[in-house]
Short mmCIF file of C-alpha atoms and ligand atoms in Angstrom, two decimals:
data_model
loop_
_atom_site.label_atom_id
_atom_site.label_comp_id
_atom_site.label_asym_id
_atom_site.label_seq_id
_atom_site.Cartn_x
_atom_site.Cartn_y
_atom_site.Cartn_z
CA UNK A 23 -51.87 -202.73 109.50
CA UNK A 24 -49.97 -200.37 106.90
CA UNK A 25 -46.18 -199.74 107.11
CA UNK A 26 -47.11 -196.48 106.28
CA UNK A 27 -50.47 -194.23 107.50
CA UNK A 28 -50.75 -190.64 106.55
CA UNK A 29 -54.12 -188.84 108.13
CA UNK A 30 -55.58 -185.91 107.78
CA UNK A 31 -52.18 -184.33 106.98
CA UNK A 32 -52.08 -180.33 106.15
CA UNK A 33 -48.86 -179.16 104.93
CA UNK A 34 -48.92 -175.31 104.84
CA UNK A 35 -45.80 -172.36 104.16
CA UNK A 36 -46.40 -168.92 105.54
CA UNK A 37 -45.06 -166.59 102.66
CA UNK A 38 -45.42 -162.89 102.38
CA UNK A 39 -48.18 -163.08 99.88
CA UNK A 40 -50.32 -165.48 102.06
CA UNK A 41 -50.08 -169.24 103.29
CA UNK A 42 -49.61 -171.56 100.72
CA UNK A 43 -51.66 -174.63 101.33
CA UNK A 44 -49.57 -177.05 99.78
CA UNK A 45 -51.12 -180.52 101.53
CA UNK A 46 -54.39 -180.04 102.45
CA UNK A 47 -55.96 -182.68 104.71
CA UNK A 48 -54.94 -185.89 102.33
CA UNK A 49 -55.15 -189.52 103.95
CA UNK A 50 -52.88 -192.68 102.11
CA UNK A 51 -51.92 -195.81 103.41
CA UNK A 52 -48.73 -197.51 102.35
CA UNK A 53 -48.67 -201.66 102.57
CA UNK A 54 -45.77 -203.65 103.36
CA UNK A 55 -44.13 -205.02 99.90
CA UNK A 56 -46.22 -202.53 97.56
CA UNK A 57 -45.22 -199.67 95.63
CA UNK A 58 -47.69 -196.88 95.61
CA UNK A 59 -47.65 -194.24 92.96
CA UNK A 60 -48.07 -190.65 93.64
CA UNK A 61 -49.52 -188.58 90.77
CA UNK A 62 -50.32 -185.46 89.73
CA UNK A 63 -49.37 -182.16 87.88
CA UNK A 64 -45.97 -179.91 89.28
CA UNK A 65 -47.22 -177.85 92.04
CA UNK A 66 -49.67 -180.16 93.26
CA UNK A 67 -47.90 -180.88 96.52
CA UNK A 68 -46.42 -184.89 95.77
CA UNK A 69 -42.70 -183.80 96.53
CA UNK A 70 -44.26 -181.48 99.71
CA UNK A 71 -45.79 -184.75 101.11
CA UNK A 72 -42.90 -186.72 100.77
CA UNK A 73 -40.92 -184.14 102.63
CA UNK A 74 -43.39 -184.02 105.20
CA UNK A 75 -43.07 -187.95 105.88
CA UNK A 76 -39.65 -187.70 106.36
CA UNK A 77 -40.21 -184.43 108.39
CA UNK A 78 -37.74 -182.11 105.86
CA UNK A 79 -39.57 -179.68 105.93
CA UNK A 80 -37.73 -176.30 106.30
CA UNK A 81 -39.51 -173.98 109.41
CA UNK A 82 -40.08 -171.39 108.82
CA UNK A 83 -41.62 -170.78 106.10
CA UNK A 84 -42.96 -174.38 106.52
CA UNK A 85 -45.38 -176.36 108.80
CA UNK A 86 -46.81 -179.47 109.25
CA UNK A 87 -49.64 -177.96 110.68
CA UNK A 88 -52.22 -180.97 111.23
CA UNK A 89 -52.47 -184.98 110.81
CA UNK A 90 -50.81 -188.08 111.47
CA UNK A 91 -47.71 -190.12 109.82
CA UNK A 92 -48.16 -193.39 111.44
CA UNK A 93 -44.71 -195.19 110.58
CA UNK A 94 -45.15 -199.00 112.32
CA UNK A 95 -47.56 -198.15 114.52
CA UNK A 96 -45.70 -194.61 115.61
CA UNK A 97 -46.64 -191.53 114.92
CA UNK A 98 -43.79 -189.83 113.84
CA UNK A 99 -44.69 -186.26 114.02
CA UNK A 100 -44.36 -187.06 117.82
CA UNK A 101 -40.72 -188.12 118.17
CA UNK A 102 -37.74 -185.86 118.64
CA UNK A 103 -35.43 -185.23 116.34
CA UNK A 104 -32.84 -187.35 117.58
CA UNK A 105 -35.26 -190.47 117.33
CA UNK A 106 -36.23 -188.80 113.83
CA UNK A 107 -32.57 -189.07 112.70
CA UNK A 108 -32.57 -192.79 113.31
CA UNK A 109 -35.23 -193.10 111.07
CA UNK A 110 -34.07 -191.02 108.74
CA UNK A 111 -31.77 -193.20 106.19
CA UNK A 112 -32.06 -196.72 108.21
CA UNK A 113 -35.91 -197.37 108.20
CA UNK A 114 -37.37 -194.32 105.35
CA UNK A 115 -34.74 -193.17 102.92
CA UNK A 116 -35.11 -191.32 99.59
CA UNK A 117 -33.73 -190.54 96.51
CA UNK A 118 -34.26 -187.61 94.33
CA UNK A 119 -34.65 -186.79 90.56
CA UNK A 120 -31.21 -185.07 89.99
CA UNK A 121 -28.71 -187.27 90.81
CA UNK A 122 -25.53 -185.75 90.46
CA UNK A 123 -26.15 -182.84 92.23
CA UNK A 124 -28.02 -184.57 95.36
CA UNK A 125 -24.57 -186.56 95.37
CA UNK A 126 -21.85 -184.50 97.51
CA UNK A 127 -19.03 -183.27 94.90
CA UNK A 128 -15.71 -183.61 96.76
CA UNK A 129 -16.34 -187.11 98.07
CA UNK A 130 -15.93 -190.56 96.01
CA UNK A 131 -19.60 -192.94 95.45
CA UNK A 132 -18.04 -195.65 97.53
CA UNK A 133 -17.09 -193.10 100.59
CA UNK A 134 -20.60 -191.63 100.30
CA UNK A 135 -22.46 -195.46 100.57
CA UNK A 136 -19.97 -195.58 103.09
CA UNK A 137 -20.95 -192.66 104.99
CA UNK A 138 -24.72 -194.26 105.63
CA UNK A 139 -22.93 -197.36 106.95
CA UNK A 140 -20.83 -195.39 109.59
CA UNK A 141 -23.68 -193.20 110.52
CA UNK A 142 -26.53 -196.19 111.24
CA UNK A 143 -25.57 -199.66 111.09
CA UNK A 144 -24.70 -201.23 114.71
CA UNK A 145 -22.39 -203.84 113.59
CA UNK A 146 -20.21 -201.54 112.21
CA UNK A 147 -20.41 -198.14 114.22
CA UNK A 148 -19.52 -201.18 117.58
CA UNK A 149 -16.39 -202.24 115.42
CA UNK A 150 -13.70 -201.53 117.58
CA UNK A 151 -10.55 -202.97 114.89
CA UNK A 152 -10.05 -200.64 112.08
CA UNK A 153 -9.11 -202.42 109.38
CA UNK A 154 -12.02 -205.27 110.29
CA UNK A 155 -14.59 -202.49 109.97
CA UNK A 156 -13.06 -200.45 106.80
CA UNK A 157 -12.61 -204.58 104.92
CA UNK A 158 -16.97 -204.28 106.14
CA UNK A 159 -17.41 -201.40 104.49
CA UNK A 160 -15.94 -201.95 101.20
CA UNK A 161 -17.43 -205.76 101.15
CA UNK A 162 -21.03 -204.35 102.40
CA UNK A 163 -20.65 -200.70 99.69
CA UNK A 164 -19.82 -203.21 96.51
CA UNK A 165 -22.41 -205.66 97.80
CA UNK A 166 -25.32 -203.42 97.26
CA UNK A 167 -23.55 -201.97 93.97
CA UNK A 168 -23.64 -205.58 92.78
CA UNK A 169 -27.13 -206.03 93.90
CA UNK A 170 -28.40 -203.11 91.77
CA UNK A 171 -26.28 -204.58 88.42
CA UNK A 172 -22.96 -201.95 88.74
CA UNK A 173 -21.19 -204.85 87.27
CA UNK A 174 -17.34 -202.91 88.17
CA UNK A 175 -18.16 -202.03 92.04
CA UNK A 176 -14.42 -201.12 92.61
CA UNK A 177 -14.43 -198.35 89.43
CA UNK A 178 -17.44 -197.00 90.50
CA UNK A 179 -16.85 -196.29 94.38
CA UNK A 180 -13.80 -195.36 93.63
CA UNK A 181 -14.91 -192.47 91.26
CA UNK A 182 -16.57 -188.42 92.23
CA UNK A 183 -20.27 -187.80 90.44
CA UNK A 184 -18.74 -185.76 87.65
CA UNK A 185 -16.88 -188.91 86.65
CA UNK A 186 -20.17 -190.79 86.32
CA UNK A 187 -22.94 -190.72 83.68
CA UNK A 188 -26.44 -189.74 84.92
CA UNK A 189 -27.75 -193.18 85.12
CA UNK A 190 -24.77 -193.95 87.28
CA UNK A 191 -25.28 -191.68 89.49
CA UNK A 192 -28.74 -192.90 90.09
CA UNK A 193 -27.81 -195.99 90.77
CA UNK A 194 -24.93 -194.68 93.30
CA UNK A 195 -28.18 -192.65 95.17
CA UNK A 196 -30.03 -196.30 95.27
CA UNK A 197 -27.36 -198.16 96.95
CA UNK A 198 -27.15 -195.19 99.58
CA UNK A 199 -30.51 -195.22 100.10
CA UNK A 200 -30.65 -199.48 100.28
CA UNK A 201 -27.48 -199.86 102.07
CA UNK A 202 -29.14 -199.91 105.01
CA UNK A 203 -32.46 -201.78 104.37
CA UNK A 204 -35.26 -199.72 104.90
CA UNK A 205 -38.47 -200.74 104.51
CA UNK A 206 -39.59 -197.90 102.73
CA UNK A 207 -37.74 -195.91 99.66
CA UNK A 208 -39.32 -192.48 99.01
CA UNK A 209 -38.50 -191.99 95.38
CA UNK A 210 -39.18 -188.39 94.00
CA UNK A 211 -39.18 -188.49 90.07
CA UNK A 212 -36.00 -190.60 90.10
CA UNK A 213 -36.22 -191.06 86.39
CA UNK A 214 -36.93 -187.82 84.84
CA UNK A 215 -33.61 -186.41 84.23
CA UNK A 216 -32.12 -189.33 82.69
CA UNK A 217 -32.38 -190.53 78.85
CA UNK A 218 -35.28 -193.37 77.82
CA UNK A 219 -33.23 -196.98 77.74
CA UNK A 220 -31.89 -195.62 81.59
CA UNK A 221 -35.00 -194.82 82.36
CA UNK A 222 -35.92 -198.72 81.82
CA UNK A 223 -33.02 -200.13 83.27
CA UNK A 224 -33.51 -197.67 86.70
CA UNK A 225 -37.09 -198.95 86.76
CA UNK A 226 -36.23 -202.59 86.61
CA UNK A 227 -33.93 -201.80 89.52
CA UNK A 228 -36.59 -200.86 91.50
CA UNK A 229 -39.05 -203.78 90.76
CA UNK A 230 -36.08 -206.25 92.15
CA UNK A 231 -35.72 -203.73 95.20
CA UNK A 232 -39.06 -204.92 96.61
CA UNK A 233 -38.58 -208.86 95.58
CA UNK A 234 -34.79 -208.73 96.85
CA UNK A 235 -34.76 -206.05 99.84
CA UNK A 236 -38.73 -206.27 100.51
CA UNK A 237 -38.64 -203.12 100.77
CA UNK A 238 -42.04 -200.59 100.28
CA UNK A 239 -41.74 -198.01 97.73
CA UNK A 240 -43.36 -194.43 97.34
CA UNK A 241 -43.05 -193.22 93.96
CA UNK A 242 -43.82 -189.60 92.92
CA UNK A 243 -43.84 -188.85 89.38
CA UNK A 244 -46.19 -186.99 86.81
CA UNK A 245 -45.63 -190.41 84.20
CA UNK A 246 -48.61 -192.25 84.10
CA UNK A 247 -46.27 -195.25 82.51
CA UNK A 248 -44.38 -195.80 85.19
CA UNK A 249 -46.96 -196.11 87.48
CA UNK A 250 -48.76 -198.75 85.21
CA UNK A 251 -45.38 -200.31 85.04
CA UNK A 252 -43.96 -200.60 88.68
CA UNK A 253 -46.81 -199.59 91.14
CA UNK A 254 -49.81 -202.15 93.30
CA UNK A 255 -51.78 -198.66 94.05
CA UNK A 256 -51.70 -195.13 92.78
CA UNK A 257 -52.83 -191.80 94.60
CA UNK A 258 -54.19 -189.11 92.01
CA UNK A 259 -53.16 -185.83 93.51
CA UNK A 260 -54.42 -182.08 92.65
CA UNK A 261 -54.35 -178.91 94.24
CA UNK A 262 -53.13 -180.26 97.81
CA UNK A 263 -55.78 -182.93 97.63
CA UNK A 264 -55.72 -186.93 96.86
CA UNK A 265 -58.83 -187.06 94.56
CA UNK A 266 -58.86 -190.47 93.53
CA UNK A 267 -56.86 -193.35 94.81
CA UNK A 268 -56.98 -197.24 95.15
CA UNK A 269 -55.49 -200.48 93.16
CA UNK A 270 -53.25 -199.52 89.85
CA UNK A 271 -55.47 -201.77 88.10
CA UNK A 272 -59.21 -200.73 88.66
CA UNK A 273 -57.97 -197.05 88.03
CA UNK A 274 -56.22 -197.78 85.14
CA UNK A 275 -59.52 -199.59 83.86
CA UNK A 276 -62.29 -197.04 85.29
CA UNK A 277 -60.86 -193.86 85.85
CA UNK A 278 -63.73 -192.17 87.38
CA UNK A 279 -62.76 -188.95 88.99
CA UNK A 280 -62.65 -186.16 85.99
CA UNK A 281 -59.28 -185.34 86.55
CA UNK A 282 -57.79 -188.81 86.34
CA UNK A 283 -60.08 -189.12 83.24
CA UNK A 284 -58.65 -185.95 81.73
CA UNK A 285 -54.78 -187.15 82.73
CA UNK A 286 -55.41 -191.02 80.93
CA UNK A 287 -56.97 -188.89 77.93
CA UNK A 288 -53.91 -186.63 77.81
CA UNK A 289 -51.38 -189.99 77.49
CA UNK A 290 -50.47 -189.67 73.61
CA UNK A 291 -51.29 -193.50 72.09
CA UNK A 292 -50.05 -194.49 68.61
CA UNK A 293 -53.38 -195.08 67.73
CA UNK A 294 -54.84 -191.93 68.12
CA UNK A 295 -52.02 -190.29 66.02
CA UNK A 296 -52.99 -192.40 63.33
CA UNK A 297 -56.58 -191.47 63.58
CA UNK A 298 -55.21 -187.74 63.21
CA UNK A 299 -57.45 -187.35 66.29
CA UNK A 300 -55.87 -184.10 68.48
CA UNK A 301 -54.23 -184.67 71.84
CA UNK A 302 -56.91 -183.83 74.90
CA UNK A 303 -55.95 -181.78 77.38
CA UNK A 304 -57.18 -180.57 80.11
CA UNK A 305 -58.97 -176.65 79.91
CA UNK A 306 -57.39 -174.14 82.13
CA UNK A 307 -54.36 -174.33 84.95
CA UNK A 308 -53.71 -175.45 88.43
CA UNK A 309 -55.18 -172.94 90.76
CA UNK A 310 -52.81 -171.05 93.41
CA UNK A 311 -52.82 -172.88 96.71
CA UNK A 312 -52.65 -169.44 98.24
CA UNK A 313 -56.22 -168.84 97.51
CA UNK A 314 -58.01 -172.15 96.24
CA UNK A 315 -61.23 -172.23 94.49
CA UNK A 316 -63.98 -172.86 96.62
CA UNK A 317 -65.51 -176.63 97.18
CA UNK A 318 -63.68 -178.84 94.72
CA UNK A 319 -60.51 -177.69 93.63
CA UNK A 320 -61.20 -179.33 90.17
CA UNK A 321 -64.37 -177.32 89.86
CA UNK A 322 -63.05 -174.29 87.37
CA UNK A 323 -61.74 -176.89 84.46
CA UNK A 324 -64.77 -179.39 85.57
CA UNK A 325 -67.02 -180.40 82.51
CA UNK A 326 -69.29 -181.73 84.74
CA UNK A 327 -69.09 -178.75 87.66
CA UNK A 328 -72.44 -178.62 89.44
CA UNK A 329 -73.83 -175.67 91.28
CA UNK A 330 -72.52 -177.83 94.57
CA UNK A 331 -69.39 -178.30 93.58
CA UNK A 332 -68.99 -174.34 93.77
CA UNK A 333 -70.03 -174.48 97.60
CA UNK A 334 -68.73 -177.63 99.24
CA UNK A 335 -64.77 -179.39 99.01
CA UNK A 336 -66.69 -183.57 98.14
CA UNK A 337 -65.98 -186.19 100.39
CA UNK A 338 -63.47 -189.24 99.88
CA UNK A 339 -66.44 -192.18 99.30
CA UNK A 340 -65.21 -195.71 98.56
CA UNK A 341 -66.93 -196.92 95.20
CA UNK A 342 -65.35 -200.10 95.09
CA UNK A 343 -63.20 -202.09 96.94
CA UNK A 344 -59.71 -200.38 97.03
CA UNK A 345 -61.23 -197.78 95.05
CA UNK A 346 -62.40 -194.41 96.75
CA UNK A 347 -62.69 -191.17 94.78
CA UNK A 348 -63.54 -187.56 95.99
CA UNK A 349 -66.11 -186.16 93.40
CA UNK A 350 -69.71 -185.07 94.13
CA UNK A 351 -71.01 -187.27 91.14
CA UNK A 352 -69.83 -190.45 93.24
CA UNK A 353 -71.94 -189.03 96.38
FE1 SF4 S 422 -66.14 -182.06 88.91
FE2 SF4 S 422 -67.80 -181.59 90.90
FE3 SF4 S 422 -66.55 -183.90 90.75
FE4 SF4 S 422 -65.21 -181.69 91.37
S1 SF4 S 422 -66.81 -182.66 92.59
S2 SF4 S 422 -64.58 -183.26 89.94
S3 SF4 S 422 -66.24 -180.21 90.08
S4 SF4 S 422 -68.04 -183.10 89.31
#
């Protein structure tokens, strides 16, 4: 069994100029210990799914309208809120791509880590001595900062997020999000704001969280190197729709739906500059997801579009052992 089992999940907002299909019916399995990758262009609903796992999203003008998120062997689009709240931080937590201003201004890093330790671990909250539970808190909040290589714990939670660089404040948004364990850390493009050698160094951070914490990890980005980097499997979304998705591995070795093709053949290589070769891209623009092309999504910048394609959305066929692709060609 998965930690994680999204089905048939349809994500939609009702806006003035019509419903914006943002998830449309996509199915991914998370496995204990892995990382998965979520891919995919801006606006092609990654962040929109994560939000809908940890049920964030805003109604109205939001709605999970349809599916499953099967967390353990619980559907959580069936619990209250309170029993969502518990989940919330403790067993799914998240971080986000801008640091500094996810992190609250007025309060110090160490009182925020703090703040997750007050709000869900047991041991702590049943503390009934004060100074017993605040000498906790400051041995548990540089703990984690230790365990994610702040090497001056006592600096750090002592200082706001306009004191600390970028890659700091990253790391401050980690140990919130690990303080407490979870087995699954939703990260949503947690290295794009922050310069290349951080970049690195956040990465490696989140290779040792699986080997140290064991935790799962669920990272969206639209950087094809980090997901040949850190994740086991990769999703390939476009338009609302997984297209391709299986081991990081076979993908990265047979890309087979046209749009992963058209992604790899967009990564710049050295040796194509040399060759004086020009970049590839791929022909035309993501469609609206108020009013998606009929049948496959992909079908108006397909080089391979066939009259079908047009007509019917393809079904998700398994070509290979972890390996399933939507694409009429495969069918
Ligand atoms: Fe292209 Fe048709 Fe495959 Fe869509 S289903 S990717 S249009 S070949």
């Amino acid at each position: 069994m998965s930690l994680l089992s999204v089905r048939d999940l349809e994500t939609y907002f009702y806006t003035y100029d019509g419903t914006v299909k943002a998830v449309d019916g996509i199915d991914l399995d998370i496995d204990y210990k892995k990382v998965m990758g979520l891919v995919g262009e801006s606006g092609s609903g990654k962040s929109v799914t994560a939000l809908s796992i940890l049920r964030l999203i805003s109604s109205p003008p939001g709605d999970i309208k349809n599916g499953e998120i099967v967390y353990k062997g619980k559907d959580i689009l069936k619990l209250s809120e309170d029993e969502m709240r518990k989940i919330r931080g403790k067993e799914i937590s998240m971080i986000f791509q801008e640091p500094r201003s996810s992190l609250n201004p007025v309060l110090t890093s160490g009182e925020q880590i703090a703040e997750m330790l007050f709000y869900h671990d047991e041991e702590i909250r049943s503390c009934r001595d004060k100074r017993s539970r605040e000498r906790m808190v400051i041995d548990r909040t540089y703990k984690i900062l230790e365990d994610i290589g702040v090497s001056d714990p006592d600096r750090i939670s002592k200082s706001y997020p306009h004191e600390l660089s970028g890659g700091l404040c990253q790391r401050v948004m980690i140990a919130m999000a690990m303080i407490c364990n979870p087995s699954l850390l939703i990260a949503d493009e947690p290295t794009t704001s922050l310069d290349v050698t951080i970049q690195a160094q956040i990465l490696d951070i989140m290779k040792d969280l699986v080997q140290k914490f064991g935790s799962s990890i669920l990272i969206i980005t639209h950087n094809l190197g980090i997901v040949a980097e850190l994740c086991n499997d990769v999703a390939v979304m476009y338009a609302g729709c997984i297209v391709e998705k299986g081991d990081v591995v076979k993908i990265f070795d047979d890309p087979s739906h046209p749009y992963t093709i058209g992604l790899m053949n967009a990564i710049p290589y050295l040796e194509k500059d040399f060759d004086k070769k020009r970049l590839e891209t791929i022909p035309g623009a993501v469609p609206s997801l108020i009013n998606p092309p009929e049948g496959c999504r992909f079908h108006p910048r397909c080089v391979h579009a066939m009259d079908i394609c047009k007509r019917r959305m393809p079904p998700n066929v398994e070509i290979s052992k972890d390996h399933s692709i939507a694409c009429w060609i495969y069918c």
